[in-house]
Coordinates of C-alpha atoms and ligand atoms in Angstrom, one line a residue:
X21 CA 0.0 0.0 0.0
X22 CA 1.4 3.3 -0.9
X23 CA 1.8 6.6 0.8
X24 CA -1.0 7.5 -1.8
X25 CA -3.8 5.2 -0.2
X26 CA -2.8 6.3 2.9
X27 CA -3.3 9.9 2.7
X28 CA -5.9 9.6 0.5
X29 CA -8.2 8.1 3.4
X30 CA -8.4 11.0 5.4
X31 CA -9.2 13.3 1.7
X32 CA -11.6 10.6 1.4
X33 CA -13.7 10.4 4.3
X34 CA -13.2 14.7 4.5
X35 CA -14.7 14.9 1.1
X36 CA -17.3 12.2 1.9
X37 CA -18.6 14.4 4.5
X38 CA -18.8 17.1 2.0
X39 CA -20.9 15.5 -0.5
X40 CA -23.0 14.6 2.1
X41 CA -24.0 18.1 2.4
X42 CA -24.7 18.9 -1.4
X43 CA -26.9 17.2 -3.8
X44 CA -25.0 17.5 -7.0
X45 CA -21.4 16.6 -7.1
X46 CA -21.8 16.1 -10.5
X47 CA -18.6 16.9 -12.6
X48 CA -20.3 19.6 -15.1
X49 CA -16.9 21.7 -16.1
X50 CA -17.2 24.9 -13.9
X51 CA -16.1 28.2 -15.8
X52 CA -14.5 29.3 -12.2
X53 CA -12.3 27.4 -12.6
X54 CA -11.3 27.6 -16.2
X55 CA -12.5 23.8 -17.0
X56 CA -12.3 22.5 -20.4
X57 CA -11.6 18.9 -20.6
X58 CA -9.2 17.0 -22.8
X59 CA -10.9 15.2 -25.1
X60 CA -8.4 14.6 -28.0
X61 CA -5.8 11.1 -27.9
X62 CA -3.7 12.9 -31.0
X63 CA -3.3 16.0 -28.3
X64 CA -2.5 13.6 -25.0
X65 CA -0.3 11.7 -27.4
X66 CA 1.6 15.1 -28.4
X67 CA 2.0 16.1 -24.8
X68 CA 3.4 12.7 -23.6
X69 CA 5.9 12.7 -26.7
X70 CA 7.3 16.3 -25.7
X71 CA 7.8 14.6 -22.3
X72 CA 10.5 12.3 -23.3
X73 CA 9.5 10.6 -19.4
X74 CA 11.3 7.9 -18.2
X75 CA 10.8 5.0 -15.1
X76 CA 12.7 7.5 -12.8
X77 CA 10.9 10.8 -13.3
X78 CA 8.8 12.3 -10.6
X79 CA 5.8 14.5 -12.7
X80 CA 3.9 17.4 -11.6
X81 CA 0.7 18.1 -12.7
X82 CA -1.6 21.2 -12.3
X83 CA -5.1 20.6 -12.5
X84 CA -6.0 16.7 -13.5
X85 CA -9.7 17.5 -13.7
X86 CA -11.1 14.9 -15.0
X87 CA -8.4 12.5 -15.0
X88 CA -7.2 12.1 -18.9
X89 CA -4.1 13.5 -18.5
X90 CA -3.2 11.9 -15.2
X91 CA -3.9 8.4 -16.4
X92 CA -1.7 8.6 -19.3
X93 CA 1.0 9.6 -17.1
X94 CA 0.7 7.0 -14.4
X95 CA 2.2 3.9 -16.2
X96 CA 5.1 6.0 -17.6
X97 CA 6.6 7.6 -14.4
X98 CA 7.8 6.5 -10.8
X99 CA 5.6 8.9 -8.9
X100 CA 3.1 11.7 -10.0
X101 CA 1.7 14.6 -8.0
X102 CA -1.6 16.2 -8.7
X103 CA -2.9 19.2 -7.2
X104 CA -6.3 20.4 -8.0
X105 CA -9.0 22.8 -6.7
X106 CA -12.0 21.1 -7.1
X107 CA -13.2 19.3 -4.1
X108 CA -15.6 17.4 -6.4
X109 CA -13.2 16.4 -8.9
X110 CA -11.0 15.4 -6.5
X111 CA -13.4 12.8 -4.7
X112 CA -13.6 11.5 -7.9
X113 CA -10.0 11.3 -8.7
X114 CA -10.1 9.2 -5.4
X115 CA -12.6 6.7 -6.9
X116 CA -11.3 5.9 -10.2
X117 CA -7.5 6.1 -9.3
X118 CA -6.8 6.3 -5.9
X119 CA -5.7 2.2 -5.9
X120 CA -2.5 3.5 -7.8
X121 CA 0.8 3.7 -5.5
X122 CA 2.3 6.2 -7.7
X123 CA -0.2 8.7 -7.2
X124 CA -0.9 11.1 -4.8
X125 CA -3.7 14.2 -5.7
X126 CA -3.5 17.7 -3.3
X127 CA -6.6 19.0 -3.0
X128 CA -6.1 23.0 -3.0
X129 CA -4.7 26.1 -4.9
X130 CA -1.3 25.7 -6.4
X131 CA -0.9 29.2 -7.1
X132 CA -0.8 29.7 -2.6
X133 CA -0.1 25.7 -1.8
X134 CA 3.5 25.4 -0.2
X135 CA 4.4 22.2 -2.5
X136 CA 7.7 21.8 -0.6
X137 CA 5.6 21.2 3.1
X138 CA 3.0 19.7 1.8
X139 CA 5.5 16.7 0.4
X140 CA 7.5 16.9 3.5
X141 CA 6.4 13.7 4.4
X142 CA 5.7 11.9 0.9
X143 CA 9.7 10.8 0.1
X144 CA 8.3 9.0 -3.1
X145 CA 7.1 12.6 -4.3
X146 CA 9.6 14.7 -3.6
X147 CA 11.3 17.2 -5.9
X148 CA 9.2 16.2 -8.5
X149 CA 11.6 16.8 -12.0
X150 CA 9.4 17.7 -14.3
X151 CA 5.7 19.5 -14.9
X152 CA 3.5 18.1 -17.7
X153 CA -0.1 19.6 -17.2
X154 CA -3.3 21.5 -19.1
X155 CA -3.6 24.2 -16.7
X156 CA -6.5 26.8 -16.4
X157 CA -5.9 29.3 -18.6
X158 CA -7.1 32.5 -16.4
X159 CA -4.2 31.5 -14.3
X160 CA -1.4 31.1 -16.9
X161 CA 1.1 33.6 -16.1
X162 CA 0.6 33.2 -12.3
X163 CA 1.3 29.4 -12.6
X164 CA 4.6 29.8 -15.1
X165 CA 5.9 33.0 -12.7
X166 CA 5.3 30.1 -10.1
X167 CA 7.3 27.6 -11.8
X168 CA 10.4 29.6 -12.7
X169 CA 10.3 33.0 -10.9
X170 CA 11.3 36.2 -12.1
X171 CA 14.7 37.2 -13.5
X172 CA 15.3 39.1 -10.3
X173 CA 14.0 36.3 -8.1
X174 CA 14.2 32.9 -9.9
X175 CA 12.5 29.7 -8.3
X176 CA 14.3 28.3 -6.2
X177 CA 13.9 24.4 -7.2
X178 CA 14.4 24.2 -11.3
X179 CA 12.6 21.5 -13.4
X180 CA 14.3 19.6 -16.1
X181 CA 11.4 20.0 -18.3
X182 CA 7.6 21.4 -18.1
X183 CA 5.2 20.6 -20.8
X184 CA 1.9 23.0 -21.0
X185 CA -1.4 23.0 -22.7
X186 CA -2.1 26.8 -23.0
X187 CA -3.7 29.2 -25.1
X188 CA -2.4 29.5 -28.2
X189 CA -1.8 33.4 -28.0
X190 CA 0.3 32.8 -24.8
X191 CA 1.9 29.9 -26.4
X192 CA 3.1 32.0 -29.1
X193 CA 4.2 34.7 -27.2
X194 CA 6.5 32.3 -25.4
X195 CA 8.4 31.2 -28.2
X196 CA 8.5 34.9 -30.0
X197 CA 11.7 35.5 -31.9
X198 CA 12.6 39.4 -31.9
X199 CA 10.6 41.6 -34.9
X200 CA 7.3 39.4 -34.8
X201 CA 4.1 41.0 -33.3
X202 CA 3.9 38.1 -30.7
X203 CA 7.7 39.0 -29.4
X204 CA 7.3 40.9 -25.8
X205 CA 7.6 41.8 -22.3
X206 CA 6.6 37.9 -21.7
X207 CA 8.7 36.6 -24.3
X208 CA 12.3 38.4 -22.9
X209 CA 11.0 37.6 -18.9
X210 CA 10.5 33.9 -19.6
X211 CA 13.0 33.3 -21.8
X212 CA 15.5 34.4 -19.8
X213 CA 14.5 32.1 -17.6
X214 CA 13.9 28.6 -19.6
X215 CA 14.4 27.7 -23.2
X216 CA 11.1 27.8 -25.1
X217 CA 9.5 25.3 -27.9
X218 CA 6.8 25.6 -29.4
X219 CA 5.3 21.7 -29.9
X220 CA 2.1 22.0 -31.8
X221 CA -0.8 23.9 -32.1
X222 CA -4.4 22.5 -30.7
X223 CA -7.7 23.3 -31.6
X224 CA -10.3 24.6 -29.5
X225 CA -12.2 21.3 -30.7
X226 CA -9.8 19.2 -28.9
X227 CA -11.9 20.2 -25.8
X228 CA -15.3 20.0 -24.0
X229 CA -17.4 22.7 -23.6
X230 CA -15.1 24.1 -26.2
X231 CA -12.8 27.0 -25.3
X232 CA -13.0 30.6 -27.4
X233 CA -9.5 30.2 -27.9
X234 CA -7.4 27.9 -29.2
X235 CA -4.7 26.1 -27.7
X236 CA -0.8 25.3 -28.1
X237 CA 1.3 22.5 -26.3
X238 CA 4.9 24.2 -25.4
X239 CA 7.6 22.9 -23.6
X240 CA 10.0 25.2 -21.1
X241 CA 13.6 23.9 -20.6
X242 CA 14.6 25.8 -17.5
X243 CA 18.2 26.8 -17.6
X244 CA 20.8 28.7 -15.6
X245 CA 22.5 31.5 -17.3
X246 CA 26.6 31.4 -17.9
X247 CA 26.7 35.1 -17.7
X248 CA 23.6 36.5 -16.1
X249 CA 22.5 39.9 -16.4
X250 CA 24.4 42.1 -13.2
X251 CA 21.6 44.1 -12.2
X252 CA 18.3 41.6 -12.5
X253 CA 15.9 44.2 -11.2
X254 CA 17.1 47.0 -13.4
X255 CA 16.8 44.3 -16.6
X256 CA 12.9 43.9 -15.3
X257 CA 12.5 47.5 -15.1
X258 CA 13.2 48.6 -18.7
X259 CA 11.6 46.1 -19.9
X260 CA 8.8 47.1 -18.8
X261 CA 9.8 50.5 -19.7
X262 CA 10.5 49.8 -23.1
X263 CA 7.1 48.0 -24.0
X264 CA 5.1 50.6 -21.8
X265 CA 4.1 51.6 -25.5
X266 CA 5.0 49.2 -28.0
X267 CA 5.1 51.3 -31.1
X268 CA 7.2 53.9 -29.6
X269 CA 11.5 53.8 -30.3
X270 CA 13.2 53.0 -27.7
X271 CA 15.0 56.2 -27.2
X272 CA 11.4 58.1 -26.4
X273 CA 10.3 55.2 -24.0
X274 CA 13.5 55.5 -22.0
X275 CA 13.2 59.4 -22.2
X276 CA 13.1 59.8 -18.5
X277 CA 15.7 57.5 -17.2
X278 CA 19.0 58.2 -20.5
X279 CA 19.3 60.9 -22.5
X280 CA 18.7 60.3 -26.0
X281 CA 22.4 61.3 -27.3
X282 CA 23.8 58.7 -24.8
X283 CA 21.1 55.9 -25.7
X284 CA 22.2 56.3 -29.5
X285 CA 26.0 55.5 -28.2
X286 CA 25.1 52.6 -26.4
X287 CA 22.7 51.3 -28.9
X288 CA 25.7 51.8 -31.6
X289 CA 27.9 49.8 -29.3
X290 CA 25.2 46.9 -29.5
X291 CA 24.9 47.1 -33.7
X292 CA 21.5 48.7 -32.6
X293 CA 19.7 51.2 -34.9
X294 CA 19.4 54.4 -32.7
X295 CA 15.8 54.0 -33.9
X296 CA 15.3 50.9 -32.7
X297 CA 11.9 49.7 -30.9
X298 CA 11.9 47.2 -27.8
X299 CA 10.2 44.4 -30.2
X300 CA 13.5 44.9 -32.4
X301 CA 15.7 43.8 -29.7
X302 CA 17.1 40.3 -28.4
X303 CA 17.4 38.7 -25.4
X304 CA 21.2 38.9 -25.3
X305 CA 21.1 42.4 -26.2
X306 CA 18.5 43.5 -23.3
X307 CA 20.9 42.4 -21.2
X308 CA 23.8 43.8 -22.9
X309 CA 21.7 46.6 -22.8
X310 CA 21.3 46.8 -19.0
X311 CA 25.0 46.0 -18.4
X312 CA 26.3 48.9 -20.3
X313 CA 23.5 51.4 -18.7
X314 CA 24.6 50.0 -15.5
X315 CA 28.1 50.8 -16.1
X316 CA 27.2 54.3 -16.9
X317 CA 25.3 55.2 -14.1
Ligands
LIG420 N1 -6.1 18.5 -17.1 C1 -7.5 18.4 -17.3 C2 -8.3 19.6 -16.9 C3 -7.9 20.9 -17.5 S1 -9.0 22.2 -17.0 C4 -7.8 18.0 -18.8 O1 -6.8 18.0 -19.6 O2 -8.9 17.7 -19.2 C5 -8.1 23.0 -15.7 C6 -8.1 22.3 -14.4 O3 -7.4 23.1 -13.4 C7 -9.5 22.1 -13.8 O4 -9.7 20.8 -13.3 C8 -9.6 23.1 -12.7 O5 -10.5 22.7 -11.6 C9 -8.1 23.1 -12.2 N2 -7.7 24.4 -11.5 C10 -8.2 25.6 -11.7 N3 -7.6 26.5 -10.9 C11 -6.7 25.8 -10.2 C12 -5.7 26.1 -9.2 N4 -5.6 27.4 -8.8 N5 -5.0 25.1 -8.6 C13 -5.2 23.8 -9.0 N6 -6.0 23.5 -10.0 C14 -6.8 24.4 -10.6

C-alpha cells in the first residue's frame, strides 16, 4: 500500500462528508475554474511525446480534472503529483485512481499551496523533475511566474522540463523570436528564464465545452544562465519600460531614465539602430543593454 492510499483516506472520508452536504457533485466543467476537458488522444499523445519521461521521473501536474491527463501519465513515471482545486473532482479522482501507489492528488490552490511542506512527508514525491499539465488558462502567467520566478528572483527548485497546454496566444508569445508582433515583455521575462518550444498547435475542438480560444502544447527547458545579467531588477525594469508603449522607439520610451544622445552611443555599441523599438531587440542584447546602462550610471 502506498503513501498515496494512505493519505488519500483522510481526503476521502473529509470529502465524503462534504458531498453529504450537497446534492449535485456532478462533474459539469465549472467556468471558475477555467475547466475545459481534454478530449483529443492525438493531443495527450503530443503532450506525452514532448515529455520524453522515463521510469525514474517524478511529474507534476496542475489541475488533473477529469483524470485524462493523469492516467496517461501513471504507467510512464515512478511517482506523479496532482494538485487540483476542485473538491468534487478530487473525490472522484479518489474513486477511479486512488488504488495507484504512484499517485498522490493535493486538493487546494497551487498558485498559494507550499508544494515543498506539503510533500514533507511523501519521500516518493519529492522534488518532483518535471511538470507536464493542461492548466486553467485564467491562471497562466501566475502558474509559469510560479514555476520559474522572475529574472530578479528565480524559483528556487528548477525543473528539467515542463510541458503545457495553454492558449495559443500565450503559447506564441512564449516562443517569439525578436521583430514578430507576438515577441514581448513575456517573451524576454520567460525566456531568460527557460528555453522555449513551441510543440504543436491545438484546436479549441480538442476540448469540451469548447474554449473561445485555441490552444498550443509548449515545452520550457529551465536553464541557468553562464553570464547573467548584473543588475536583475534593473533588466525587469526597462523592460517594462521599453514596451510601456509598443510602437514607440526605444530612445522616447526611455526618455526619462538616459538621454537620448547617450542611448544612440550605447545602442551603436550593440549594432543597434538608434531607432530601434523594444520588439527589435534580443534577449542577449536586453541584457547587454542593461549591463552597459549599469556601467554608466
Ligand atoms: N487537465 C484536465 C483539466 C484541464 S481544465 C484536462 O486536460 O482535461 C483546468 C483544471 O485546473 C480544472 O480541473 C480546474 O479545476 C483546475 N484548476 C483551476 N484553478 C486551479 C488552481 N488554482 N490550482 C489547481 N487546480 C486548478
Amino acid at each position: 500500500m502506498g503513501n498515496f492510499t494512505k493519505s488519500n483516506r483522510g481526503l476521502r472520508s473529509s470529502m465524503l462528508k462534504q458531498q453529504n452536504k450537497r446534492k449535485d457533485t456532478s462533474v459539469r466543467p465549472r467556468k471558475q475554474f477555467a475547466q475545459h476537458w481534454l478530449r483529443s488522444e492525438k493531443v495527450l499523445e503530443e503532450i506525452i511525446t514532448a515529455a520524453e519521461l522515463t521510469k525514474s521521473d517524478r511529474v507534476l501536474e496542475i489541475g488533473p480534472g477529469t483524470g485524462i491527463l493523469t492516467r496517461r501519465l501513471l504507467p510512464e513515471v515512478e511517482s506523479l503529483v496532482s494538485i487540483e482545486i476542485d473538491r468534487d473532482l478530487c473525490k472522484n479522482l479518489v474513486k477511479s485512481l486512488g488504488d495507484k501507489d504512484n499517485f498522490l492528488l493535493l486538493q487546494g490552490d497551487f498558485l498559494t499551496l507550499d508544494l515543498e511542506h506539503n510533500l514533507s512527508s511523501f519521500s516518493q514525491f519529492q522534488q518532483p523533475n518535471k511538470v507536464v499539465a493542461n492548466i486553467p488558462y485564467n491562471i497562466t502567467g501566475a502558474i509559469i511566474e510560479k514555476l520559474l520566478g522572475t529574472i530578479s528572483q528565480p524559483a528556487k527548485t528548477s525543473y528539467e522540463s515542463i510541458v503545457l497546454l495553454i492558449q495559443k496566444e500565450v503559447g506564441e508569445r512564449l516562443t517569439a523570436t525578436p521583430n514578430c508582433k507576438a515577441y514581448g515583455a513575456l517573451s524576454i521575462k520567460v525566456q531568460y528564464l527557460a528555453d522555449c518550444q513551441w510543440i504543436c498547435q491545438v484546436p479549441a475542438k480538442a476540448f469540451y465545452p469548447k474554449p473561445k480560444v485555441d490552444s498550443a502544447v509548449v515545452k520550457l527547458i529551465p536553464k541557468i544562465r553562464e553570464t547573467p545579467v548584473q543588475d536583475p531588477q534593473l533588466l525587469e525594469n526597462l523592460i517594462k519600460l521599453g514596451f510601456s508603449s509598443r510602437r514607440k522607439m526605444l530612445r522616447n520610451n526611455f526618455k526619462s531614465i538616459i538621454e537620448t544622445d547617450r542611448l544612440t552611443e550605447i545602442l551603436k555599441k550593440l549594432n543597434l539602430n538608434p531607432q530601434c523599438r523594444a520588439e527589435n531587440i534580443s534577449l542577449d542584447n536586453w541584457i547587454q543593454l542593461a549591463n552597459l546602462l549599469r556601467e554608466e550610471s
